[in-house]
Amino acid sequence: MPAISNEEAAEGLEAILADMPGWGSEFSHTFANHAPMVLVALDRIGGAPPQLRRFFDHYRDAKQLIPFAQPIASLDGNSWKAAIGAREREPDLRIFFSGELTRLGIHGALQLYLPDLAAGIAASAFHALMRTAYGVLRGNEADVAIALAYWAATYLPLPSAKGTPPITRDPAEVLAMTAKIAPLHGMKLHELLWQNMRDAGNVPAFAPVVDWLEIGPETMELMASTALSLFAATQHFAALHVITGLHWIRLLAPHCDEETLYRMLRVFWQGIAALMGELGFPEIPDKVVVDRWRNIQAPDWSEIHAIAAQSYDEHDISLAFSASEEMKVYGDPLYGVVVARRLGLIGDYLK
């Protein structure tokens, strides 16, 4: 098969992405439509145009994507906040944010609107964050406008920070302390992550969790380390989103001030703590165990990406891309090990 040039690959991606605004940001039961973001990830890990088309055709039909809804009433700078958390107003929010992106550009719009949206970062189980990050990655104003509308419409409020003194700077300790909150045990689990976060957030004993973590310049790296250990120990679907979610926040970090970034990190980790029941209240493995896993021989990223690019599972592709990007920042070979394990390229190191 002849090699496909970068220009041909980009044209293939753009041709498919041109249709994405016509599909709903969510489909049945408010599951998130990953296609607009995962197609970009697939392209970034070397997926050829036929693979992009194959993936989307399968995803569209398997998930039964639905057309994007029609607007109800116009919004402006004075009224848009009234539509926060109202999924039915997403079309109106999209029109509003499209105008704002034209007016302000990506950086200006994010600087203006992320402070209002940061506390709802768990929107659609972090997938509005995902769509925003991929819009930033592409440098595409229309994508960012769509994403901000999605974020506002699906905004998920969790208990607000009270400013009480933090208990720890260690994100893993926050998760361990959360696991000791008795009322979280035995709660009914829903199929959707955001519903489980919502229900945990409604437990009175969970309310203080948001203030437990000291947030500072080193917090994102500490979270990334904990996320990697958590996923390595569990290979859990929810834990996968901790690795990818931190990649998405890192993509937005240059476009917001320190206060907004710290708020996003604080609420993001609150959302992860709210998923401890979903995760089965796992223990974070100790350093000796993690170091042993870290030394497992894994295929190189070119092989990992090639296998991930053949997958129909959107989370395989998303993780393969985000993990390789995070490894560029943190240099931890465990990223390759955990993705290789998920893809079946190495055996189960937990046995």
PDB file of C-alpha atoms in Angstrom, residues 44-46 228 243 297-309 316-329 331-341 343 345:
ATOM      1  CA  ARG A  44      -2.784  11.930  15.551  1.00  0.00           C
ATOM      2  CA  ILE A  45      -1.786   8.323  16.227  1.00  0.00           C
ATOM      3  CA  GLY A  46      -1.431   7.620  12.524  1.00  0.00           C
ATOM      4  CA  LEU A 228      -1.376   6.472  36.249  1.00  0.00           C
ATOM      5  CA  ILE A 243      -5.371  10.021  32.677  1.00  0.00           C
ATOM      6  CA  GLN A 297       8.868  -4.335  28.779  1.00  0.00           C
ATOM      7  CA  ALA A 298       6.184  -2.854  26.530  1.00  0.00           C
ATOM      8  CA  PRO A 299       6.059  -2.311  22.759  1.00  0.00           C
ATOM      9  CA  ASP A 300       7.107   1.089  21.505  1.00  0.00           C
ATOM     10  CA  TRP A 301       4.521   3.754  20.821  1.00  0.00           C
ATOM     11  CA  SER A 302       4.496   3.198  17.072  1.00  0.00           C
ATOM     12  CA  GLU A 303       3.315  -0.380  17.605  1.00  0.00           C
ATOM     13  CA  ILE A 304       0.859   0.630  20.349  1.00  0.00           C
ATOM     14  CA  HIS A 305      -0.613   3.355  18.159  1.00  0.00           C
ATOM     15  CA  ALA A 306      -0.895   1.034  15.163  1.00  0.00           C
ATOM     16  CA  ILE A 307      -2.916  -1.473  17.193  1.00  0.00           C
ATOM     17  CA  ALA A 308      -5.072   1.222  18.801  1.00  0.00           C
ATOM     18  CA  ALA A 309      -5.814   2.678  15.363  1.00  0.00           C
ATOM     19  CA  ASP A 316      -8.643   2.639  23.229  1.00  0.00           C
ATOM     20  CA  ILE A 317      -7.881   5.417  20.773  1.00  0.00           C
ATOM     21  CA  SER A 318      -8.385   8.256  23.243  1.00  0.00           C
ATOM     22  CA  LEU A 319      -6.141   6.625  25.848  1.00  0.00           C
ATOM     23  CA  ALA A 320      -3.415   5.700  23.367  1.00  0.00           C
ATOM     24  CA  PHE A 321      -3.148   9.301  22.224  1.00  0.00           C
ATOM     25  CA  SER A 322      -3.447  11.014  25.609  1.00  0.00           C
ATOM     26  CA  ALA A 323      -1.089   8.611  27.359  1.00  0.00           C
ATOM     27  CA  SER A 324       1.612   9.081  24.746  1.00  0.00           C
ATOM     28  CA  GLU A 325       1.214  12.854  25.034  1.00  0.00           C
ATOM     29  CA  GLU A 326       1.439  12.699  28.830  1.00  0.00           C
ATOM     30  CA  MET A 327       4.559  10.537  28.611  1.00  0.00           C
ATOM     31  CA  LYS A 328       6.197  13.297  26.559  1.00  0.00           C
ATOM     32  CA  VAL A 329       5.661  15.612  29.519  1.00  0.00           C
ATOM     33  CA  GLY A 331       8.636  10.689  30.922  1.00  0.00           C
ATOM     34  CA  ASP A 332       7.064   7.792  32.794  1.00  0.00           C
ATOM     35  CA  PRO A 333       7.330   4.491  30.845  1.00  0.00           C
ATOM     36  CA  LEU A 334       4.352   3.159  32.805  1.00  0.00           C
ATOM     37  CA  TYR A 335       2.124   5.035  30.351  1.00  0.00           C
ATOM     38  CA  GLY A 336       3.188   2.636  27.611  1.00  0.00           C
ATOM     39  CA  VAL A 337       2.773  -0.383  29.880  1.00  0.00           C
ATOM     40  CA  VAL A 338      -0.826   0.412  30.857  1.00  0.00           C
ATOM     41  CA  VAL A 339      -1.940   1.133  27.299  1.00  0.00           C
ATOM     42  CA  ALA A 340      -0.230  -2.028  26.038  1.00  0.00           C
ATOM     43  CA  ARG A 341      -2.051  -3.984  28.742  1.00  0.00           C
ATOM     44  CA  LEU A 343      -4.818  -3.398  24.124  1.00  0.00           C
ATOM     45  CA  LEU A 345      -0.170  -6.450  23.825  1.00  0.00           C
TER      46      LEU A 345
END
